[in-house]
Short mmCIF file of C-alpha atoms in Angstrom, two decimals:
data_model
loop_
_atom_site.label_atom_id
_atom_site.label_comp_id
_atom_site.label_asym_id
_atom_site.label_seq_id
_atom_site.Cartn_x
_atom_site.Cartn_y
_atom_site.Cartn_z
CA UNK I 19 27.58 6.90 -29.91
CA UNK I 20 25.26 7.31 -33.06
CA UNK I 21 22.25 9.26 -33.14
CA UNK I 22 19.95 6.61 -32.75
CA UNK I 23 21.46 5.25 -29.68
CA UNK I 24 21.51 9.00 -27.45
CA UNK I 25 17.80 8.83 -29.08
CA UNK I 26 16.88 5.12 -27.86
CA UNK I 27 19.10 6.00 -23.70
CA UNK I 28 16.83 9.37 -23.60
CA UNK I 29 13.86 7.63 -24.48
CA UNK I 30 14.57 5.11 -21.92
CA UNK I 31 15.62 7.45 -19.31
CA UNK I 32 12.50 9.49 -19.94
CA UNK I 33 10.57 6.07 -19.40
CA UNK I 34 12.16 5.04 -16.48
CA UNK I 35 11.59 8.89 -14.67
CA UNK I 36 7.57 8.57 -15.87
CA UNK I 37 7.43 5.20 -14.26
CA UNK I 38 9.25 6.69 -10.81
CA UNK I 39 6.90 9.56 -11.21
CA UNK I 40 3.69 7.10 -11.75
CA UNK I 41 4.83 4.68 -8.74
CA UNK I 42 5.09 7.92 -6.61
CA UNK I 43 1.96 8.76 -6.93
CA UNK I 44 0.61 5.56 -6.19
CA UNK I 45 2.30 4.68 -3.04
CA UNK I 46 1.45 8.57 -2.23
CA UNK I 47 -2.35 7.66 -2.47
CA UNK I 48 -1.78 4.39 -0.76
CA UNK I 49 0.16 6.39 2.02
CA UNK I 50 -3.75 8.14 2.62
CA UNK I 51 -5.32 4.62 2.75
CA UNK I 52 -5.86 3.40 6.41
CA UNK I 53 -3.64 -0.63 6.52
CA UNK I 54 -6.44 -3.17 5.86
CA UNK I 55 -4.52 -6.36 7.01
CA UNK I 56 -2.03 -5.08 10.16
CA UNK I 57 -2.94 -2.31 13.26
CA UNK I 58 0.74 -2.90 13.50
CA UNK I 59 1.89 0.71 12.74
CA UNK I 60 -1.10 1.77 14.93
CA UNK I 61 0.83 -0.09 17.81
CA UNK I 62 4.20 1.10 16.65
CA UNK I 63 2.91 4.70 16.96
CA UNK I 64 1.25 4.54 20.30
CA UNK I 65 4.87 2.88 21.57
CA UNK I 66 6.08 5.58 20.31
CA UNK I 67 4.30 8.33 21.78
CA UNK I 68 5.11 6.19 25.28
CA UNK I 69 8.27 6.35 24.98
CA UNK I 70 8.65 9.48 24.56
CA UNK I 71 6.24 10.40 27.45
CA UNK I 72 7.49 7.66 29.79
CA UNK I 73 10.62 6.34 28.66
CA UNK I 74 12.00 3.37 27.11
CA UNK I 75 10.83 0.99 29.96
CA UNK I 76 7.51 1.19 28.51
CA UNK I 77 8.42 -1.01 26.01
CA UNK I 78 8.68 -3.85 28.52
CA UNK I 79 4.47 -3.63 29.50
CA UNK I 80 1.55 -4.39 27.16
CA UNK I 81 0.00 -1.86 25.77
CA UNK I 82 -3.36 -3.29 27.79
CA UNK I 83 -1.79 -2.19 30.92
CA UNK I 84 -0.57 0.91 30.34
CA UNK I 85 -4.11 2.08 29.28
CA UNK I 86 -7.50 1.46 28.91
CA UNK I 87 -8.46 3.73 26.41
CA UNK I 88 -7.54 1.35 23.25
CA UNK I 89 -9.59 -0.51 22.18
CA UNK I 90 -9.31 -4.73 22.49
CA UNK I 91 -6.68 -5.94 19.79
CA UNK I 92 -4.92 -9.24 18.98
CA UNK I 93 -1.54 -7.62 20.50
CA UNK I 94 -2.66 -5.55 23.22
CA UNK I 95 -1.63 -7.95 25.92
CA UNK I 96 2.41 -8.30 24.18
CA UNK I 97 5.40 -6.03 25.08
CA UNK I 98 6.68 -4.23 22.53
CA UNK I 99 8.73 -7.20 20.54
CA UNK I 100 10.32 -5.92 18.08
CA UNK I 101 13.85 -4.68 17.99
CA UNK I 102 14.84 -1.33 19.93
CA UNK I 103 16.02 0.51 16.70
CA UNK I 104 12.42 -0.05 15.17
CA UNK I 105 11.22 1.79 18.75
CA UNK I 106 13.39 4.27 18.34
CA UNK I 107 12.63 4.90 14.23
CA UNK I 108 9.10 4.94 15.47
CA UNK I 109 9.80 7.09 18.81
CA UNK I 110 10.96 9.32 16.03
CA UNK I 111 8.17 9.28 13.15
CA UNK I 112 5.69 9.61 16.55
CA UNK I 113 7.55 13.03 17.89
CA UNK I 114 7.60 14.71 14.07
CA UNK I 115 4.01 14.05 13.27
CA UNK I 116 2.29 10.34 15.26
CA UNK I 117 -0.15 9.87 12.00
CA UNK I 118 -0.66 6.73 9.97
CA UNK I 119 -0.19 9.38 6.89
CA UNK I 120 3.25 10.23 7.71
CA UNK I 121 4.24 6.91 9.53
CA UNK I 122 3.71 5.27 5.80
CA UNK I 123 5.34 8.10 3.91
CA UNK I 124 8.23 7.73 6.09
CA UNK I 125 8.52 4.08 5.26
CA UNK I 126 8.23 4.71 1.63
CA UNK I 127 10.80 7.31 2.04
CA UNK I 128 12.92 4.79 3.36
CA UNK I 129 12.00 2.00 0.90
CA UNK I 130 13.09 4.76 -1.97
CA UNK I 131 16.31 5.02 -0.33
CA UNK I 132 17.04 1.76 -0.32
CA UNK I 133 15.92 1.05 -3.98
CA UNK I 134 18.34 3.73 -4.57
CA UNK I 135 21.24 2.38 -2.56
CA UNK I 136 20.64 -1.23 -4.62
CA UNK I 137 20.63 0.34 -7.51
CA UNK I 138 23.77 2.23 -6.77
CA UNK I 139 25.40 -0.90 -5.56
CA UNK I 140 25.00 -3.01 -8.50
CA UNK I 141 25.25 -0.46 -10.89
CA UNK I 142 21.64 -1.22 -12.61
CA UNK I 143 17.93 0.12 -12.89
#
């Protein structure tokens, strides 16, 4: 390899860690944001801290019968409906720190992983 070319693959690697380091801090600030479409991590957070408290048959009753300290939401009369290993991921985020904050920086975490994985896989940026 010539000169120019170890010049032009730093150059791009340098790029390609600045734009990592820019989208980080992004989805960091976004991670502080409250959701302004979905209270659906709110819900997976309070399942969480159920399940944890009561078990996994909590998961079975609405979350409008288990308390009536939440407030009136679209999903309050459903049973937890989603699959048991997103109850238990959340049963998980809830028992290291229950906070929207950390829920979301969790999921990035785990969307980072997986952009790593694919890249890994196919052997490309």
């Amino acid at each position: 390899m010539n000169e120019a070319d170890e010049r032009r693959q730093r150059l791009l690697r340098f790029a390609f860690v600045a734009a990592a380091f820019a989208v980080a801090a992004v989805r960091l600030r976004q991670c502080a944001e409250l959701p302004a479409n979905s209270a659906d991590l709110v819900r997976h957070l309070l399942y969480g801290l159920l399940v944890m408290d009561q078990g996994m048959g909590v998961a079975a009753a609405p979350l409008g019968t288990l308390s009536d300290a939440w407030p009136p939401t679209p999903w309050i009369g459903i049973p937890y409906n989603y699959p048991v290993v997103a109850l238990g991921f959340f049963t998980g985020v809830a028992a290291l720190a229950p906070t929207m904050f950390f829920a979301k920086l969790t999921l990035t975490a785990v969307e980072a992983t997986n952009a790593v994985l694919v890249a890994k896989v196919t052997e490309e940026r």
